[in-house]
């Protein structure tokens, strides 16, 4: 077999069976998903192009397939052993974006969190250029008692700093590659977030909505074990 | 007053009163600590030089002062309103380092976590060049049911990737500036950690043991609210 | 003569006679200042070490010498043709810093602006980690009807973005080299400021308090011509 | 609503209602413009592709729509509450480019400045390789008593330095991404401009003609308040 | 002749006659291969596009042509003077990849090594996120007594470090450009590998499967001289 | 115990017991060496300062201690179980440097290779600015039938390319941090070596003479197993 | 007029009338060429696409138009005032390339040098991986008594260093963007050339064959004034 | 002998016998100079510290030793075979600096050029912030009919561009490491110079006054052969 898939990953390390589709052909993705489904009954495909999505929909017509096109995520589950919110650790995560262009990354995070059984609160386009836009989201986040906050921004990436100064939950910062000139494909945003003058912020790779959601899930899961 | 200290930070956002001493004179640090003690009864000073430490010990002889010289951290608390583990959310964190040169960063994290009332498990010098050294720490981490793992490494920074593949807790990765040549003062290590092929890893700034501990504390605190 | 000093600069281009002392010996600085005083009656020395300052104080004992040690600036004026606020374009500038470590850069700006006849309003340590600290400064800036705002920050450099979203004056952003790890000696801060999601922000070189003040002065001067 | 548009921005912070079209679909842009028009009667779209332009022209046929294709800017205003130069702060800005390839950025600036009610003087292709080409523009800028100068250049970006040595107005420098080899998409030009040996220069992001014009407008507006 | 081909290279320096096709037209590649075949009876073309491959197949129909499409390598040999394993130094090399996306680089290495008469053991998709996947390959490598190990990885590039800690053979590390965000087209992976905390690792250029195989061959050849 | 020393490393992975002294105190180095000596009878300390060297000489006066001050390497062996060239795999390595300033790195490599039982041929200051200087070394290398060549250079780092074009052995390239301006502490040299237009070259970290020698030893050891 | 063409450039500064076509439309290029022809009777267009070339051929059918497609250069001269070698300073330049992929840059240089009336000697594909290939070119360069040598290389860029060690003429180095991985679009090559351990080398921008030829021409012209 | 000195360099390649002292001990420098003096009667030491200078003065008291402390250059010649301007190719070079801080690099160039028998014209502190300062130097350069111009600048490095637009001689640009913030130790200046919009400019390494002078000498020497 061309790929040694790591089927024990979820039980051993609490992480989902997932496939990063970007550098793989539709055939390769389908083959890996099939192997994962056989073992664990579920699989999550991220960075899926429409070609990947069509191939999956065609192949797994007997499964429960949930597609998030904006977030480029596909969740596949065997019908029989269907996922139910009750059967897993449940948690709550708030997802904020600074601008409207950051929404695809937010949707990658949202689709991943939902796949993992979390409740998701979305607050999009609430960046710091108009600080008053943050008042309501912060109020709701406090009331909702979320397990973690995912703050997604491009450009100067100030959102996580400001949010972490206002809430008492772990803030997972996701830099996006949105910007131009000195943005350097998100490097500037990443570095600004790592330099945050607020503590309580940790960062994942540029555009890595998936990783942020898995991390939020591990926080919530740990709280419920 | 030369500095607008943000005294409400802990109650509002769950973060400790802390002072980053590096770019400040001993007098400036003492003045800020005094203001924090007056308001909240406690203060944590990081990146303290021996000059900073002496000035604090002299000034706050009527307080409870705990010095961690390896980690360059000083914790100051008013005697009366003394800290007691019972009165706060308690949690458990495991701190791993890849090498012995990473220990100062680990001690910054440990001192911070202890200041915040956490129990700390230390596993130092267990890097991936000898993968067998990781077996026991991983076993103990699983048994101890920690809230979070802090994995600290310099050089190629592979420790968090490997650890996250073996445990089901959030792994907070701290790159250190230990290395030479292409290390680029820790940038290479940081980038390697952000590129981790394991999910379940989030990263803080280079050498930021303090930030990792605050983040671990927020995870544990969230689990207990 | 070893240096072709550009004595007509002020009348021709509205800029002050100034000397950047850092790469020059005390003797070189004194010689250049002397030539400037002879022509225009005044000179401003920036990035002065204590050696530079002593040499100037000794040499120009018959002049009006004003020393700002925190900002490392020395202003020298001939006694007879002494500066008077009335004889020049007057303006008002607000100078904000995110942290206490940014104050030296702020003082370089303040000393320069005062040398140029401006009124200076200072708001130090009002960074975005505690957004409530900005409320009063913004109120005062609005009431004072300043000509320009100078926003000085290190770390993630979010201050100018947030300020520009709250005031209707030009915001001159000064990145400082305060930070560590991914700060890259202020590059990260600079890039974040240039990526500001607020418009109304222009940026000068890292730690360039002098340049920010001259720019603010040109704005005020233009408004009064 | 998918986007929290910041409608109070102009009255509160003196900035125009503007949409950066590049990462948005024509539908998204139209929706945001519509909301802005409803509130404030006007909207400025930058980085518009021809698809964006067609969609706007079709949707806002009952509005006053001004298209600058070279600058990729569209200005939309409600017919009734039409803009009139008299009703606003008026100012004058000179826009210079070093080469002919920098003209699109200059036109973004010009279209923005005109939208904001400014008079625009254009001097294109007057870079420093033939310094004599600058004589006439500088003479005209002095006579016209502009509020600010926008100097746009790619390559080695020396134009703002030279211009600031010759005029007594604030010079807003815009680096462009024109060049090759070590140009690094405009980074070299940006850094050269920030390193300007002339004071009186402040810089905006690479290719940010919009931001330069808003900044010039704030200078002129401040002078007239 | 437009190109001075270095026909004596193999006898003098033990390296194969090879052509890097990427920046050359099919006609140029065919012309160079023809000259090499005439002199030495063989030629290896790497980074071949399908256009290159078709042109070679058409032109050298009287030769022995072996195409590896995944690795983009074509090996051409004159029929008469056909290669036989016996007539050359023989060796054994193990090729490991961290992920499935690294396989094309592995196949470039494999095709090159086979062209040079080596036996190739392949272990694909055995990266460190699931460290247990390495157990079997390491066992087989030890038993097979290979001359060298080629460890190919993208992302954080930890595979060579871990492998070098487990085997006693020279490990040639090949960073690949697989990754996103801070990957920087493989630079992060390269730097991590050069920073390896294991000794016994040397590195070749990003994606340079060819170079790794030639190096492995020189090791085996040296051992047999 | 503060450090988990990896005593089985040599038998398991063919690498020497070694300590990188640079970020460790003399006491820490002595403690680690002691533990290694106890287990394996030998230890190699690299990047030793004179303080490290004195501490070792004092502590291990009953051992065989060999100091290479230029290379900053100390080799320690228990007297009884003294090393003898016969009892190990023996090999031959040629070490070349481009300039005289590269000699400390060469001596680090030489001391390491000798500790491992290899015969070392040294050719210093034979860089490519005077290509005729390479004629004799190449002749001698061919005659000596070395197992590997270590080519050490700073500046433009062309030495390994030229050498690999002339010899048929594996060339291990070591970039040094010798140079100025665009040298970037050896990064330019490293990149030039990785870009070598000769195949048969693999590279180790900047200034890593130790790593090059271990790699050469593994080649020779493999040839003799 | 949209462009202030600098018609006096040649007589004043010895440089040719030239147009960099890359960021200009065919119409813009034609318009600029027309203006140059009118004034000086000649024009050189570099980085011309086939669209640019067709537009020029069509427009200037009454002129002498010389097209070099490999070098992407077009030379246009008015028929009447035709160029004659006698009427100008004449010189000789040798152009060397390391590989065949560098030839387009060499042809840009050759076409420019010929336009300026120089005699050109070409030596292509003589890079340092096979140092013997340089023997004949160096001999011919010495005999021909050239005014300058242009050495063009990609990859590790060692050619100019080696050549400058063998000839006594100024060596103008041109880095090309040929390479992959750490090549960084020619930056590595550029830096290696600037770090040359040979003196007598000066460098122009990446791929700047035009600039190298103008520089060689100025050397030859100076020698003949 | 520890160093293979390249004594034939001058006769073969027209370059001076020179020693870069920076990474060498005084003893090493003296030893190399001695060998060069024996062979060729002369030697030039650059980047000499005062320790190097004292050692040379002491050792070569029987030679003609010329020390340039500002330029850190020492020229040593045997008394008997003393240098005379008549016996060599003579030329003229103009050396310009933008600021006074660039003078040490200019003096390195001047001392080298004089050692090589050239006449040197110096124009210091004539940078582009006050363009009128360039008028006189340009006039003198034209009258003097120099062989080459060396333009030395830090900061934004615009001097060579402007000069090359005004004179018809080859301009050798030397970036210096003078500046701060985005200067990046001269990288910004270097890149700006390579991006020069004037042709007729070639560049040497940062602070490389020596290399610029040797290059100018080769131009003048070529013109006289
Ligand atoms: N060692 C540390 N590393 C990173 N951030 C720190 C550290 N110590 C304190 N901080 C943060 O810096 C803030 C204090 O900054 P300052 O006002 O400059 O003392 C604290 O509130 C923390 O959020
Ligand atoms: N061409 C431009 N360059 C830089 N910033 C712009 C430009 N056009 C608009 N903006 C800014 O981006 C904001 C709109 O961002 P968005 O909400 O993504 O449309 C505006 O309020 C402006 O501050
Ligand atoms: N895939 C490859 N990666 C790196 N270097 C290669 C590759 N293929 C060929 N080469 C090298 O490039 C040389 C051929 O370059 P060229 O003359 O441009 O075809 C060969 O002799 C090899 O040393
Ligand atoms: N100041 C300098 N800057 C650049 N290269 C220099 C300098 N001085 C000497 N060199 C070069 O370095 C060579 C001497 O190098 P080394 O053998 O290390 O002394 C000389 O032959 C020159 O080519
Ligand atoms: Mg928005
Ligand atoms: Mg260790
Ligand atoms: Mg503070
Ligand atoms: Mg032009
Ligand atoms: Mg996999
Ligand atoms: Mg030498
Ligand atoms: Mg070739
Ligand atoms: Mg000056």
GROMACS .gro file of N, CA and C in nm, chain A residues 133-209:
model
  231
  133UNK      N    1  -1.710   4.756   1.717
  133UNK     CA    2  -1.772   4.634   1.662
  133UNK      C    3  -1.745   4.512   1.750
  134UNK      N    4  -1.648   4.523   1.841
  134UNK     CA    5  -1.612   4.410   1.927
  134UNK      C    6  -1.696   4.400   2.053
  135UNK      N    7  -1.768   4.507   2.087
  135UNK     CA    8  -1.840   4.511   2.216
  135UNK      C    9  -1.939   4.396   2.230
  136UNK      N   10  -2.027   4.382   2.130
  136UNK     CA   11  -2.128   4.278   2.140
  136UNK      C   12  -2.069   4.137   2.141
  137UNK      N   13  -1.979   4.105   2.045
  137UNK     CA   14  -1.920   3.970   2.049
  137UNK      C   15  -1.859   3.935   2.185
  138UNK      N   16  -1.786   4.030   2.244
  138UNK     CA   17  -1.722   4.001   2.372
  138UNK      C   18  -1.827   3.973   2.479
  139UNK      N   19  -1.932   4.051   2.477
  139UNK     CA   20  -2.040   4.029   2.575
  139UNK      C   21  -2.098   3.888   2.558
  140UNK      N   22  -2.127   3.850   2.433
  140UNK     CA   23  -2.185   3.718   2.407
  140UNK      C   24  -2.089   3.605   2.444
  141UNK      N   25  -1.961   3.624   2.416
  141UNK     CA   26  -1.861   3.522   2.449
  141UNK      C   27  -1.857   3.499   2.600
  142UNK      N   28  -1.864   3.609   2.675
  142UNK     CA   29  -1.864   3.595   2.820
  142UNK      C   30  -1.987   3.520   2.869
  143UNK      N   31  -2.102   3.554   2.815
  143UNK     CA   32  -2.225   3.487   2.857
  143UNK      C   33  -2.225   3.339   2.820
  144UNK      N   34  -2.171   3.310   2.700
  144UNK     CA   35  -2.183   3.172   2.649
  144UNK      C   36  -2.090   3.074   2.719
  145UNK      N   37  -1.994   3.127   2.796
  145UNK     CA   38  -1.897   3.040   2.864
  145UNK      C   39  -1.835   2.939   2.767
  146UNK      N   40  -1.773   2.991   2.662
  146UNK     CA   41  -1.708   2.904   2.563
  146UNK      C   42  -1.583   2.842   2.624
  147UNK      N   43  -1.536   2.732   2.564
  147UNK     CA   44  -1.413   2.667   2.609
  147UNK      C   45  -1.290   2.739   2.555
  148UNK      N   46  -1.304   2.796   2.436
  148UNK     CA   47  -1.189   2.863   2.375
  148UNK      C   48  -1.240   2.960   2.270
  149UNK      N   49  -1.155   3.058   2.238
  149UNK     CA   50  -1.186   3.155   2.134
  149UNK      C   51  -1.085   3.139   2.022
  150UNK      N   52  -1.134   3.134   1.898
  150UNK     CA   53  -1.044   3.134   1.782
  150UNK      C   54  -1.055   3.271   1.716
  151UNK      N   55  -0.944   3.346   1.713
  151UNK     CA   56  -0.944   3.480   1.656
  151UNK      C   57  -0.863   3.479   1.527
  152UNK      N   58  -0.930   3.508   1.417
  152UNK     CA   59  -0.872   3.494   1.283
  152UNK      C   60  -0.857   3.631   1.219
  153UNK      N   61  -0.737   3.666   1.173
  153UNK     CA   62  -0.717   3.796   1.111
  153UNK      C   63  -0.603   3.793   1.013
  154UNK      N   64  -0.610   3.883   0.914
  154UNK     CA   65  -0.498   3.905   0.822
  154UNK      C   66  -0.438   4.040   0.855
  155UNK      N   67  -0.381   4.108   0.756
  155UNK     CA   68  -0.327   4.243   0.774
  155UNK      C   69  -0.240   4.252   0.902
  156UNK      N   70  -0.265   4.351   0.987
  156UNK     CA   71  -0.177   4.369   1.102
  156UNK      C   72  -0.209   4.273   1.218
  157UNK      N   73  -0.314   4.196   1.208
  157UNK     CA   74  -0.338   4.086   1.302
  157UNK      C   75  -0.356   4.126   1.447
  158UNK      N   76  -0.418   4.242   1.473
  158UNK     CA   77  -0.429   4.290   1.610
  158UNK      C   78  -0.546   4.229   1.686
  159UNK      N   79  -0.636   4.162   1.615
  159UNK     CA   80  -0.758   4.113   1.680
  159UNK      C   81  -0.731   4.027   1.804
  160UNK      N   82  -0.647   3.922   1.797
  160UNK     CA   83  -0.626   3.838   1.915
  160UNK      C   84  -0.576   3.916   2.037
  161UNK      N   85  -0.485   4.011   2.018
  161UNK     CA   86  -0.436   4.092   2.129
  161UNK      C   87  -0.551   4.161   2.199
  162UNK      N   88  -0.633   4.228   2.120
  162UNK     CA   89  -0.742   4.306   2.179
  162UNK      C   90  -0.843   4.213   2.247
  163UNK      N   91  -0.877   4.103   2.180
  163UNK     CA   92  -0.974   4.009   2.237
  163UNK      C   93  -0.921   3.948   2.367
  164UNK      N   94  -0.793   3.907   2.367
  164UNK     CA   95  -0.736   3.844   2.486
  164UNK      C   96  -0.733   3.941   2.603
  165UNK      N   97  -0.732   4.071   2.575
  165UNK     CA   98  -0.739   4.170   2.683
  165UNK      C   99  -0.878   4.183   2.741
  166UNK      N  100  -0.977   4.122   2.674
  166UNK     CA  101  -1.117   4.141   2.714
  166UNK      C  102  -1.186   4.014   2.762
  167UNK      N  103  -1.132   3.897   2.730
  167UNK     CA  104  -1.196   3.773   2.774
  167UNK      C  105  -1.099   3.689   2.856
  168UNK      N  106  -1.150   3.597   2.934
  168UNK     CA  107  -1.065   3.516   3.022
  168UNK      C  108  -1.054   3.371   2.974
  169UNK      N  109  -1.063   3.349   2.844
  169UNK     CA  110  -1.050   3.216   2.788
  169UNK      C  111  -0.924   3.208   2.701
  170UNK      N  112  -0.874   3.087   2.677
  170UNK     CA  113  -0.760   3.075   2.586
  170UNK      C  114  -0.797   3.125   2.447
  171UNK      N  115  -0.712   3.211   2.390
  171UNK     CA  116  -0.737   3.263   2.255
  171UNK      C  117  -0.639   3.197   2.158
  172UNK      N  118  -0.694   3.123   2.062
  172UNK     CA  119  -0.612   3.059   1.959
  172UNK      C  120  -0.614   3.152   1.838
  173UNK      N  121  -0.497   3.205   1.804
  173UNK     CA  122  -0.488   3.303   1.695
  173UNK      C  123  -0.454   3.233   1.564
  174UNK      N  124  -0.526   3.268   1.458
  174UNK     CA  125  -0.497   3.215   1.325
  174UNK      C  126  -0.465   3.330   1.231
  175UNK      N  127  -0.339   3.345   1.192
  175UNK     CA  128  -0.307   3.447   1.091
  175UNK      C  129  -0.355   3.400   0.955
  176UNK      N  130  -0.408   3.494   0.873
  176UNK     CA  131  -0.444   3.456   0.736
  176UNK      C  132  -0.350   3.525   0.637
  177UNK      N  133  -0.350   3.476   0.516
  177UNK     CA  134  -0.263   3.534   0.413
  177UNK      C  135  -0.328   3.651   0.342
  178UNK      N  136  -0.430   3.709   0.403
  178UNK     CA  137  -0.502   3.823   0.343
  178UNK      C  138  -0.423   3.951   0.369
  179UNK      N  139  -0.394   4.024   0.264
  179UNK     CA  140  -0.319   4.149   0.274
  179UNK      C  141  -0.238   4.167   0.147
  180UNK      N  142  -0.154   4.268   0.144
  180UNK     CA  143  -0.069   4.287   0.026
  180UNK      C  144   0.056   4.364   0.069
  181UNK      N  145   0.148   4.383  -0.022
  181UNK     CA  146   0.271   4.455   0.011
  181UNK      C  147   0.347   4.385   0.122
  182UNK      N  148   0.367   4.452   0.235
  182UNK     CA  149   0.446   4.393   0.343
  182UNK      C  150   0.378   4.278   0.414
  183UNK      N  151   0.263   4.236   0.369
  183UNK     CA  152   0.194   4.125   0.434
  183UNK      C  153   0.278   3.998   0.426
  184UNK      N  154   0.349   3.981   0.315
  184UNK     CA  155   0.437   3.865   0.295
  184UNK      C  156   0.363   3.733   0.314
  185UNK      N  157   0.246   3.725   0.251
  185UNK     CA  158   0.165   3.602   0.255
  185UNK      C  159   0.131   3.557   0.397
  186UNK      N  160   0.113   3.653   0.485
  186UNK     CA  161   0.069   3.619   0.619
  186UNK      C  162   0.179   3.618   0.724
  187UNK      N  163   0.304   3.623   0.682
  187UNK     CA  164   0.415   3.620   0.779
  187UNK      C  165   0.406   3.737   0.877
  188UNK      N  166   0.377   3.856   0.823
  188UNK     CA  167   0.366   3.974   0.908
  188UNK      C  168   0.257   3.955   1.013
  189UNK      N  169   0.144   3.904   0.969
  189UNK     CA  170   0.033   3.880   1.061
  189UNK      C  171   0.073   3.778   1.167
  190UNK      N  172   0.135   3.671   1.125
  190UNK     CA  173   0.181   3.567   1.218
  190UNK      C  174   0.274   3.626   1.323
  191UNK      N  175   0.372   3.703   1.278
  191UNK     CA  176   0.471   3.758   1.370
  191UNK      C  177   0.406   3.856   1.467
  192UNK      N  178   0.315   3.937   1.416
  192UNK     CA  179   0.245   4.031   1.503
  192UNK      C  180   0.169   3.955   1.612
  193UNK      N  181   0.104   3.846   1.575
  193UNK     CA  182   0.027   3.768   1.672
  193UNK      C  183   0.118   3.705   1.777
  194UNK      N  184   0.233   3.655   1.734
  194UNK     CA  185   0.327   3.595   1.829
  194UNK      C  186   0.386   3.700   1.922
  195UNK      N  187   0.389   3.825   1.877
  195UNK     CA  188   0.442   3.937   1.954
  195UNK      C  189   0.333   4.001   2.040
  196UNK      N  190   0.218   3.940   2.045
  196UNK     CA  191   0.105   3.999   2.116
  196UNK      C  192   0.144   4.049   2.255
  197UNK      N  193   0.106   4.172   2.287
  197UNK     CA  194   0.136   4.222   2.420
  197UNK      C  195   0.037   4.169   2.523
  198UNK      N  196  -0.066   4.098   2.481
  198UNK     CA  197  -0.152   4.026   2.575
  198UNK      C  198  -0.099   3.885   2.595
  199UNK      N  199  -0.104   3.834   2.716
  199UNK     CA  200  -0.078   3.691   2.730
  199UNK      C  201  -0.211   3.618   2.708
  200UNK      N  202  -0.206   3.485   2.706
  200UNK     CA  203  -0.329   3.410   2.682
  200UNK      C  204  -0.357   3.386   2.536
  201UNK      N  205  -0.254   3.406   2.451
  201UNK     CA  206  -0.269   3.385   2.307
  201UNK      C  207  -0.167   3.281   2.261
  202UNK      N  208  -0.211   3.179   2.187
  202UNK     CA  209  -0.118   3.088   2.120
  202UNK      C  210  -0.157   3.084   1.973
  203UNK      N  211  -0.063   3.049   1.888
  203UNK     CA  212  -0.081   3.071   1.745
  203UNK      C  213  -0.061   2.940   1.667
  204UNK      N  214  -0.133   2.926   1.556
  204UNK     CA  215  -0.112   2.813   1.465
  204UNK      C  216  -0.063   2.867   1.331
  205UNK      N  217  -0.033   2.780   1.239
  205UNK     CA  218   0.022   2.819   1.108
  205UNK      C  219  -0.076   2.910   1.031
  206UNK      N  220  -0.022   2.984   0.936
  206UNK     CA  221  -0.100   3.073   0.851
  206UNK      C  222  -0.213   2.995   0.782
  207UNK      N  223  -0.335   3.047   0.792
  207UNK     CA  224  -0.455   2.990   0.727
  207UNK      C  225  -0.497   2.856   0.786
  208UNK      N  226  -0.440   2.817   0.900
  208UNK     CA  227  -0.466   2.684   0.955
  208UNK      C  228  -0.590   2.681   1.045
  209UNK      N  229  -0.706   2.698   0.983
  209UNK     CA  230  -0.832   2.692   1.056
  209UNK      C  231  -0.854   2.554   1.118
   0.00000   0.00000   0.00000
